[in-house]
PDB file of C-alpha atoms in Angstrom:
ATOM      1  CA  UNK A 169      -7.990 -22.024  -7.618  1.00 54.00           C
ATOM      2  CA  UNK A 170      -9.335 -19.623  -5.014  1.00 67.00           C
ATOM      3  CA  UNK A 171      -6.782 -18.376  -2.489  1.00 81.00           C
ATOM      4  CA  UNK A 172      -8.054 -17.823   1.036  1.00 93.00           C
ATOM      5  CA  UNK A 173      -7.000 -14.596   2.714  1.00 97.00           C
ATOM      6  CA  UNK A 174      -7.996 -12.049   5.332  1.00 98.00           C
ATOM      7  CA  UNK A 175      -7.955  -8.257   5.069  1.00 98.00           C
ATOM      8  CA  UNK A 176      -6.634  -5.724   7.534  1.00 98.00           C
ATOM      9  CA  UNK A 177      -7.198  -2.004   6.943  1.00 96.00           C
ATOM     10  CA  UNK A 178      -4.732   0.052   9.021  1.00 94.00           C
ATOM     11  CA  UNK A 179      -6.180   3.447   9.939  1.00 92.00           C
ATOM     12  CA  UNK A 180      -4.462   6.121  11.996  1.00 89.00           C
ATOM     13  CA  UNK A 181      -5.899   9.555  12.666  1.00 88.00           C
ATOM     14  CA  UNK A 182      -2.654  11.501  12.386  1.00 79.00           C
ATOM     15  CA  UNK A 183      -1.480  12.252   8.854  1.00 74.00           C
ATOM     16  CA  UNK A 184       1.185  14.767   7.934  1.00 69.00           C
ATOM     17  CA  UNK A 185      -0.565  16.012   4.821  1.00 71.00           C
ATOM     18  CA  UNK A 186      -4.205  15.286   5.705  1.00 81.00           C
ATOM     19  CA  UNK A 187      -4.855  15.193   9.480  1.00 83.00           C
ATOM     20  CA  UNK A 188      -7.862  13.050  10.346  1.00 89.00           C
ATOM     21  CA  UNK A 189      -7.778  11.503   6.868  1.00 91.00           C
ATOM     22  CA  UNK A 190      -9.833   8.346   7.619  1.00 93.00           C
ATOM     23  CA  UNK A 191     -12.783  10.476   8.768  1.00 95.00           C
ATOM     24  CA  UNK A 192     -12.659  13.072   6.003  1.00 92.00           C
ATOM     25  CA  UNK A 193     -16.072  13.248   4.344  1.00 93.00           C
ATOM     26  CA  UNK A 194     -16.163  12.371   0.650  1.00 91.00           C
ATOM     27  CA  UNK A 195     -19.529  12.371  -1.088  1.00 90.00           C
ATOM     28  CA  UNK A 196     -21.284  12.056   2.264  1.00 91.00           C
ATOM     29  CA  UNK A 197     -19.174   9.200   3.669  1.00 94.00           C
ATOM     30  CA  UNK A 198     -15.894   9.149   5.610  1.00 95.00           C
ATOM     31  CA  UNK A 199     -12.946   7.827   3.620  1.00 94.00           C
ATOM     32  CA  UNK A 200     -12.596   4.803   5.916  1.00 96.00           C
ATOM     33  CA  UNK A 201     -16.160   3.787   5.074  1.00 96.00           C
ATOM     34  CA  UNK A 202     -15.338   3.833   1.361  1.00 94.00           C
ATOM     35  CA  UNK A 203     -12.413   1.507   2.108  1.00 95.00           C
ATOM     36  CA  UNK A 204     -14.497  -0.844   4.258  1.00 97.00           C
ATOM     37  CA  UNK A 205     -17.270  -1.132   1.684  1.00 96.00           C
ATOM     38  CA  UNK A 206     -14.740  -1.807  -1.058  1.00 93.00           C
ATOM     39  CA  UNK A 207     -12.815  -4.381   1.018  1.00 96.00           C
ATOM     40  CA  UNK A 208     -15.975  -6.306   1.874  1.00 96.00           C
ATOM     41  CA  UNK A 209     -16.520  -7.000  -1.838  1.00 94.00           C
ATOM     42  CA  UNK A 210     -13.193  -8.774  -2.318  1.00 94.00           C
ATOM     43  CA  UNK A 211     -14.106 -12.225  -1.017  1.00 94.00           C
ATOM     44  CA  UNK A 212     -11.881 -12.297   2.067  1.00 96.00           C
ATOM     45  CA  UNK A 213     -12.552 -14.667   4.951  1.00 97.00           C
ATOM     46  CA  UNK A 214     -12.519 -11.684   7.306  1.00 97.00           C
ATOM     47  CA  UNK A 215     -12.141  -7.893   7.161  1.00 98.00           C
ATOM     48  CA  UNK A 216     -10.727  -6.043  10.172  1.00 98.00           C
ATOM     49  CA  UNK A 217      -9.861  -2.377  10.704  1.00 98.00           C
ATOM     50  CA  UNK A 218      -6.837  -1.724  12.939  1.00 97.00           C
ATOM     51  CA  UNK A 219      -6.639   1.742  14.470  1.00 95.00           C
ATOM     52  CA  UNK A 220      -5.087   3.622  17.392  1.00 94.00           C
ATOM     53  CA  UNK A 221      -7.787   6.295  17.583  1.00 94.00           C
ATOM     54  CA  UNK A 222     -11.052   6.057  19.516  1.00 96.00           C
ATOM     55  CA  UNK A 223     -12.884   8.295  17.034  1.00 96.00           C
ATOM     56  CA  UNK A 224     -12.089   5.912  14.197  1.00 96.00           C
ATOM     57  CA  UNK A 225     -12.753   2.865  16.390  1.00 97.00           C
ATOM     58  CA  UNK A 226     -16.192   4.141  17.444  1.00 98.00           C
ATOM     59  CA  UNK A 227     -17.193   5.043  13.894  1.00 97.00           C
ATOM     60  CA  UNK A 228     -16.126   1.707  12.422  1.00 98.00           C
ATOM     61  CA  UNK A 229     -17.859  -0.165  15.238  1.00 98.00           C
ATOM     62  CA  UNK A 230     -21.044   1.826  14.535  1.00 98.00           C
ATOM     63  CA  UNK A 231     -21.010   0.368  11.022  1.00 97.00           C
ATOM     64  CA  UNK A 232     -21.025  -3.142  12.470  1.00 97.00           C
ATOM     65  CA  UNK A 233     -17.539  -3.733  11.084  1.00 98.00           C
ATOM     66  CA  UNK A 234     -14.905  -5.660  13.029  1.00 98.00           C
ATOM     67  CA  UNK A 235     -12.271  -3.301  14.449  1.00 98.00           C
ATOM     68  CA  UNK A 236      -9.348  -3.643  16.884  1.00 98.00           C
ATOM     69  CA  UNK A 237      -7.533  -0.998  18.926  1.00 97.00           C
ATOM     70  CA  UNK A 238      -3.764  -1.088  18.493  1.00 96.00           C
ATOM     71  CA  UNK A 239      -0.863   0.776  20.055  1.00 92.00           C
ATOM     72  CA  UNK A 240      -0.217   4.354  18.965  1.00 90.00           C
ATOM     73  CA  UNK A 241       3.550   4.091  18.503  1.00 89.00           C
ATOM     74  CA  UNK A 242       3.758   1.903  15.402  1.00 90.00           C
ATOM     75  CA  UNK A 243       6.305   2.991  12.813  1.00 87.00           C
ATOM     76  CA  UNK A 244       4.237   1.790   9.860  1.00 89.00           C
ATOM     77  CA  UNK A 245       0.966   0.277   8.742  1.00 88.00           C
ATOM     78  CA  UNK A 246       2.648  -3.120   8.503  1.00 93.00           C
ATOM     79  CA  UNK A 247       3.662  -2.924  12.172  1.00 93.00           C
ATOM     80  CA  UNK A 248       0.045  -2.120  13.039  1.00 94.00           C
ATOM     81  CA  UNK A 249      -1.163  -5.085  11.001  1.00 95.00           C
ATOM     82  CA  UNK A 250       1.318  -7.344  12.793  1.00 96.00           C
ATOM     83  CA  UNK A 251      -0.307  -6.383  16.098  1.00 97.00           C
ATOM     84  CA  UNK A 252      -3.753  -6.911  14.592  1.00 97.00           C
ATOM     85  CA  UNK A 253      -2.749 -10.421  13.481  1.00 97.00           C
ATOM     86  CA  UNK A 254      -1.640 -11.161  17.037  1.00 96.00           C
ATOM     87  CA  UNK A 255      -4.902  -9.821  18.507  1.00 97.00           C
ATOM     88  CA  UNK A 256      -6.945 -11.837  16.010  1.00 97.00           C
ATOM     89  CA  UNK A 257      -4.780 -14.922  16.622  1.00 97.00           C
ATOM     90  CA  UNK A 258      -4.479 -15.643  12.906  1.00 97.00           C
ATOM     91  CA  UNK A 259      -2.389 -18.786  12.149  1.00 96.00           C
ATOM     92  CA  UNK A 260       1.147 -18.321  10.785  1.00 96.00           C
ATOM     93  CA  UNK A 261       0.245 -19.476   7.269  1.00 95.00           C
ATOM     94  CA  UNK A 262      -2.644 -17.020   6.901  1.00 97.00           C
ATOM     95  CA  UNK A 263      -2.293 -14.613   3.984  1.00 97.00           C
ATOM     96  CA  UNK A 264      -3.055 -11.057   5.085  1.00 98.00           C
ATOM     97  CA  UNK A 265      -3.958  -8.337   2.615  1.00 98.00           C
ATOM     98  CA  UNK A 266      -2.920  -4.863   3.727  1.00 96.00           C
ATOM     99  CA  UNK A 267      -5.732  -2.860   2.199  1.00 95.00           C
ATOM    100  CA  UNK A 268      -4.809   0.788   2.351  1.00 90.00           C
ATOM    101  CA  UNK A 269      -7.592   2.941   3.729  1.00 88.00           C
ATOM    102  CA  UNK A 270      -6.622   5.794   1.401  1.00 88.00           C
ATOM    103  CA  UNK A 271      -6.659   3.616  -1.750  1.00 86.00           C
ATOM    104  CA  UNK A 272     -10.204   2.255  -1.591  1.00 87.00           C
ATOM    105  CA  UNK A 273     -10.829   1.522  -5.277  1.00 86.00           C
ATOM    106  CA  UNK A 274      -8.332  -1.236  -6.071  1.00 89.00           C
ATOM    107  CA  UNK A 275     -10.016  -3.569  -8.606  1.00 91.00           C
ATOM    108  CA  UNK A 276     -10.546  -7.170  -7.494  1.00 93.00           C
ATOM    109  CA  UNK A 277      -8.572  -8.414 -10.506  1.00 95.00           C
ATOM    110  CA  UNK A 278      -5.502  -6.597  -9.166  1.00 94.00           C
ATOM    111  CA  UNK A 279      -5.977  -8.123  -5.715  1.00 94.00           C
ATOM    112  CA  UNK A 280      -6.065 -11.590  -7.249  1.00 95.00           C
ATOM    113  CA  UNK A 281      -2.871 -10.874  -9.204  1.00 96.00           C
ATOM    114  CA  UNK A 282      -1.018 -10.108  -5.955  1.00 96.00           C
ATOM    115  CA  UNK A 283      -2.419 -13.161  -4.152  1.00 96.00           C
ATOM    116  CA  UNK A 284      -1.236 -15.395  -6.991  1.00 95.00           C
ATOM    117  CA  UNK A 285       2.355 -14.259  -6.421  1.00 96.00           C
ATOM    118  CA  UNK A 286       2.477 -16.611  -3.427  1.00 96.00           C
ATOM    119  CA  UNK A 287       1.626 -19.516  -5.725  1.00 94.00           C
ATOM    120  CA  UNK A 288       4.275 -18.457  -8.240  1.00 94.00           C
ATOM    121  CA  UNK A 289       7.138 -17.843  -5.771  1.00 94.00           C
ATOM    122  CA  UNK A 290       8.049 -19.912  -2.732  1.00 92.00           C
ATOM    123  CA  UNK A 291      10.804 -17.584  -1.467  1.00 94.00           C
ATOM    124  CA  UNK A 292       8.952 -14.287  -1.069  1.00 96.00           C
ATOM    125  CA  UNK A 293       7.874 -12.466   2.069  1.00 96.00           C
ATOM    126  CA  UNK A 294       5.692  -9.809   0.423  1.00 97.00           C
ATOM    127  CA  UNK A 295       3.590  -9.511  -2.697  1.00 98.00           C
ATOM    128  CA  UNK A 296       2.702  -6.085  -4.046  1.00 97.00           C
ATOM    129  CA  UNK A 297       1.429  -4.236  -7.104  1.00 95.00           C
ATOM    130  CA  UNK A 298       2.540  -1.645  -9.653  1.00 96.00           C
ATOM    131  CA  UNK A 299       1.264   0.102 -12.730  1.00 94.00           C
ATOM    132  CA  UNK A 300       3.132   1.872 -15.488  1.00 95.00           C
ATOM    133  CA  UNK A 301       3.889   5.589 -15.283  1.00 95.00           C
ATOM    134  CA  UNK A 302       3.063   7.450 -18.468  1.00 92.00           C
ATOM    135  CA  UNK A 303       4.094  11.075 -17.782  1.00 92.00           C
ATOM    136  CA  UNK A 304       7.244  12.891 -16.760  1.00 92.00           C
ATOM    137  CA  UNK A 305       5.238  14.766 -14.113  1.00 92.00           C
ATOM    138  CA  UNK A 306       4.347  11.494 -12.370  1.00 93.00           C
ATOM    139  CA  UNK A 307       7.951  10.275 -12.488  1.00 94.00           C
ATOM    140  CA  UNK A 308       9.038  13.389 -10.587  1.00 93.00           C
ATOM    141  CA  UNK A 309       6.064  13.398  -8.197  1.00 92.00           C
ATOM    142  CA  UNK A 310       7.366  12.342  -4.734  1.00 93.00           C
ATOM    143  CA  UNK A 311       3.847  11.263  -3.712  1.00 85.00           C
ATOM    144  CA  UNK A 312       4.029   8.512  -6.341  1.00 91.00           C
ATOM    145  CA  UNK A 313       6.486   5.885  -5.177  1.00 95.00           C
ATOM    146  CA  UNK A 314       8.584   4.363  -7.923  1.00 97.00           C
ATOM    147  CA  UNK A 315       9.876   0.804  -8.070  1.00 98.00           C
ATOM    148  CA  UNK A 316      12.586  -0.935 -10.081  1.00 97.00           C
ATOM    149  CA  UNK A 317      12.519  -4.700 -10.432  1.00 97.00           C
ATOM    150  CA  UNK A 318      14.579  -7.651 -11.547  1.00 95.00           C
ATOM    151  CA  UNK A 319      13.641  -9.335 -14.816  1.00 92.00           C
ATOM    152  CA  UNK A 320      11.660 -11.898 -12.790  1.00 93.00           C
ATOM    153  CA  UNK A 321       9.551  -9.153 -11.238  1.00 94.00           C
ATOM    154  CA  UNK A 322      11.126  -9.139  -7.787  1.00 97.00           C
ATOM    155  CA  UNK A 323      11.744  -5.705  -6.328  1.00 98.00           C
ATOM    156  CA  UNK A 324      15.218  -4.171  -6.336  1.00 98.00           C
ATOM    157  CA  UNK A 325      14.340  -0.813  -4.792  1.00 98.00           C
ATOM    158  CA  UNK A 326      11.536   1.620  -4.031  1.00 98.00           C
ATOM    159  CA  UNK A 327      11.945   5.396  -3.977  1.00 98.00           C
ATOM    160  CA  UNK A 328      10.077   8.672  -4.080  1.00 97.00           C
ATOM    161  CA  UNK A 329      12.792   9.889  -6.446  1.00 95.00           C
ATOM    162  CA  UNK A 330      12.730   9.347 -10.232  1.00 94.00           C
ATOM    163  CA  UNK A 331      14.168   5.846 -10.684  1.00 95.00           C
ATOM    164  CA  UNK A 332      15.674   4.649 -12.882  1.00 94.00           C
ATOM    165  CA  UNK A 333      17.438   7.972 -13.432  1.00 92.00           C
ATOM    166  CA  UNK A 334      17.963   8.865 -17.097  1.00 87.00           C
ATOM    167  CA  UNK A 335      21.464  10.281 -17.329  1.00 84.00           C
ATOM    168  CA  UNK A 336      20.738  11.359 -20.895  1.00 79.00           C
ATOM    169  CA  UNK A 337      17.436  13.188 -20.321  1.00 80.00           C
ATOM    170  CA  UNK A 338      17.051  14.137 -16.691  1.00 83.00           C
ATOM    171  CA  UNK A 339      20.278  16.123 -16.422  1.00 76.00           C
ATOM    172  CA  UNK A 340      18.737  18.667 -18.782  1.00 68.00           C
ATOM    173  CA  UNK A 341      16.168  21.031 -17.338  1.00 62.00           C
ATOM    174  CA  UNK A 342      12.902  21.416 -19.153  1.00 66.00           C
ATOM    175  CA  UNK A 343      12.651  17.879 -20.447  1.00 71.00           C
ATOM    176  CA  UNK A 344       9.054  16.860 -21.054  1.00 73.00           C
ATOM    177  CA  UNK A 345       9.410  13.280 -22.228  1.00 81.00           C
ATOM    178  CA  UNK A 346      10.251   9.915 -20.754  1.00 87.00           C
ATOM    179  CA  UNK A 347      13.222   7.897 -21.996  1.00 86.00           C
ATOM    180  CA  UNK A 348      12.384   5.363 -24.660  1.00 83.00           C
ATOM    181  CA  UNK A 349      12.551   1.650 -23.892  1.00 84.00           C
ATOM    182  CA  UNK A 350      12.410   2.217 -20.115  1.00 89.00           C
ATOM    183  CA  UNK A 351       9.468   1.080 -18.017  1.00 91.00           C
ATOM    184  CA  UNK A 352       8.679   3.420 -15.141  1.00 95.00           C
ATOM    185  CA  UNK A 353       6.632   1.708 -12.453  1.00 97.00           C
ATOM    186  CA  UNK A 354       4.355   3.371  -9.913  1.00 95.00           C
ATOM    187  CA  UNK A 355       4.169   1.280  -6.763  1.00 95.00           C
ATOM    188  CA  UNK A 356       0.626   0.769  -5.520  1.00 92.00           C
ATOM    189  CA  UNK A 357       0.741   0.473  -1.735  1.00 88.00           C
ATOM    190  CA  UNK A 358      -1.135  -2.773  -1.465  1.00 91.00           C
ATOM    191  CA  UNK A 359       0.638  -5.694   0.201  1.00 96.00           C
ATOM    192  CA  UNK A 360       0.010  -9.351   0.918  1.00 97.00           C
ATOM    193  CA  UNK A 361       2.079 -11.233   3.484  1.00 96.00           C
ATOM    194  CA  UNK A 362       1.899 -14.275   5.736  1.00 95.00           C
ATOM    195  CA  UNK A 363       1.379 -13.864   9.454  1.00 96.00           C
ATOM    196  CA  UNK A 364       4.727 -15.590  10.084  1.00 96.00           C
ATOM    197  CA  UNK A 365       6.502 -12.771   8.211  1.00 96.00           C
ATOM    198  CA  UNK A 366       4.553 -10.119  10.103  1.00 96.00           C
ATOM    199  CA  UNK A 367       5.772 -11.546  13.390  1.00 94.00           C
ATOM    200  CA  UNK A 368       9.390 -11.287  12.214  1.00 95.00           C
ATOM    201  CA  UNK A 369       8.949  -7.832  10.653  1.00 94.00           C
ATOM    202  CA  UNK A 370       7.510  -6.283  13.802  1.00 91.00           C
ATOM    203  CA  UNK A 371      10.671  -7.224  15.714  1.00 93.00           C
ATOM    204  CA  UNK A 372      13.026  -5.561  13.223  1.00 94.00           C
ATOM    205  CA  UNK A 373      14.262  -2.023  13.950  1.00 93.00           C
ATOM    206  CA  UNK A 374      13.690   0.635  11.337  1.00 93.00           C
ATOM    207  CA  UNK A 375      16.514   0.792   8.801  1.00 95.00           C
ATOM    208  CA  UNK A 376      18.231   3.900   7.489  1.00 96.00           C
ATOM    209  CA  UNK A 377      16.655   3.487   4.046  1.00 96.00           C
ATOM    210  CA  UNK A 378      13.176   3.164   5.533  1.00 95.00           C
ATOM    211  CA  UNK A 379      13.635   6.324   7.579  1.00 95.00           C
ATOM    212  CA  UNK A 380      15.070   8.458   4.783  1.00 96.00           C
ATOM    213  CA  UNK A 381      12.424   7.470   2.204  1.00 96.00           C
ATOM    214  CA  UNK A 382       9.546   6.939   4.678  1.00 93.00           C
ATOM    215  CA  UNK A 383       8.805   3.628   2.960  1.00 95.00           C
ATOM    216  CA  UNK A 384       8.225   0.626   5.221  1.00 94.00           C
ATOM    217  CA  UNK A 385       8.902  -1.946   2.477  1.00 96.00           C
ATOM    218  CA  UNK A 386      12.543  -0.871   2.486  1.00 97.00           C
ATOM    219  CA  UNK A 387      12.886  -2.370   5.975  1.00 96.00           C
ATOM    220  CA  UNK A 388      12.045  -5.729   4.461  1.00 96.00           C
ATOM    221  CA  UNK A 389      14.395  -5.327   1.478  1.00 96.00           C
ATOM    222  CA  UNK A 390      17.208  -4.036   3.686  1.00 96.00           C
ATOM    223  CA  UNK A 391      17.033  -7.149   5.857  1.00 95.00           C
ATOM    224  CA  UNK A 392      17.059  -9.698   3.033  1.00 95.00           C
ATOM    225  CA  UNK A 393      13.352 -10.309   2.507  1.00 96.00           C
ATOM    226  CA  UNK A 394      12.189 -10.752  -1.072  1.00 97.00           C
ATOM    227  CA  UNK A 395       9.276  -8.802  -2.508  1.00 98.00           C
ATOM    228  CA  UNK A 396       7.498  -9.972  -5.669  1.00 98.00           C
ATOM    229  CA  UNK A 397       5.515  -7.557  -7.794  1.00 98.00           C
ATOM    230  CA  UNK A 398       2.545  -7.975 -10.117  1.00 97.00           C
ATOM    231  CA  UNK A 399       1.511  -5.569 -12.825  1.00 96.00           C
ATOM    232  CA  UNK A 400      -1.963  -4.148 -12.273  1.00 95.00           C
ATOM    233  CA  UNK A 401      -4.433  -5.738 -14.659  1.00 95.00           C
ATOM    234  CA  UNK A 402      -6.724  -2.717 -14.411  1.00 93.00           C
ATOM    235  CA  UNK A 403      -5.927   0.938 -13.635  1.00 88.00           C
ATOM    236  CA  UNK A 404      -5.847   1.763  -9.932  1.00 83.00           C
ATOM    237  CA  UNK A 405      -6.650   5.341  -8.913  1.00 76.00           C
ATOM    238  CA  UNK A 406      -3.918   7.187  -7.030  1.00 72.00           C
ATOM    239  CA  UNK A 407      -4.244   7.140  -3.260  1.00 78.00           C
ATOM    240  CA  UNK A 408      -5.558  10.099  -1.289  1.00 86.00           C
ATOM    241  CA  UNK A 409      -2.665  12.066   0.208  1.00 81.00           C
ATOM    242  CA  UNK A 410      -3.565  15.685  -0.528  1.00 83.00           C
ATOM    243  CA  UNK A 411      -6.683  17.882  -0.826  1.00 84.00           C
ATOM    244  CA  UNK A 412      -6.220  17.718  -4.599  1.00 85.00           C
ATOM    245  CA  UNK A 413      -6.436  13.921  -4.441  1.00 86.00           C
ATOM    246  CA  UNK A 414      -9.848  14.224  -2.785  1.00 86.00           C
ATOM    247  CA  UNK A 415     -11.127  16.215  -5.762  1.00 88.00           C
ATOM    248  CA  UNK A 416      -9.742  13.574  -8.127  1.00 84.00           C
ATOM    249  CA  UNK A 417     -11.347  10.783  -6.108  1.00 84.00           C
ATOM    250  CA  UNK A 418     -14.718  12.530  -6.169  1.00 86.00           C
ATOM    251  CA  UNK A 419     -14.517  12.761  -9.957  1.00 82.00           C
ATOM    252  CA  UNK A 420     -13.657   9.051 -10.142  1.00 80.00           C
ATOM    253  CA  UNK A 421     -16.776   7.966  -8.257  1.00 78.00           C
ATOM    254  CA  UNK A 422     -19.220  10.222 -10.098  1.00 66.00           C
TER     255      UNK A 422
END
């Protein structure tokens, strides 16, 4: 059964590691355009870009793509999407896909897996995605967010640190292998939520865990909201956070 949903792509100009990231040229097109073109292939009822920057707004509008101007003091992309939902007057039951502008190559099969979480669980506020980590370097890479889950797939915690921590291996310097019989999960920053949750989330103050890890989903976990996870059915390229990621992305789309 097809699940109806809308897409919001949050896009801010300021980025700690890559200032002006949405407008960085990659293979002749700004990154935000790659995201828009990818999002428009996913079968959503509507695709909207939400930004706080006139340069991004003007460029997206020049493409003929729907775009809204939001406030410039949002703490996270989810807060920006909550304002977008209000501007667009989406009904409370609407499922909104937060399509990250710096992860523009998420396969449609993975999107569908996250949408189906809302059919499988009636007590969740957020659905999201992960894929397995295969190397020790990725486990210790703070740009790759890790997630640990319950046996039913619901999230227990997200961190930039190596979790779960292997007391046996990781206390010894120079280790080059992952512990056996432990699944390390890389969180893919793609979320689905209902508009009703977004309204509640935008009223919550940032929590200590969210601030220390710089991970907005920890605000939801810290305040009792449940997050269900789906394993990616197909590999999802790492998001673009550094100049090195741009080189990797260019190789991916060759």
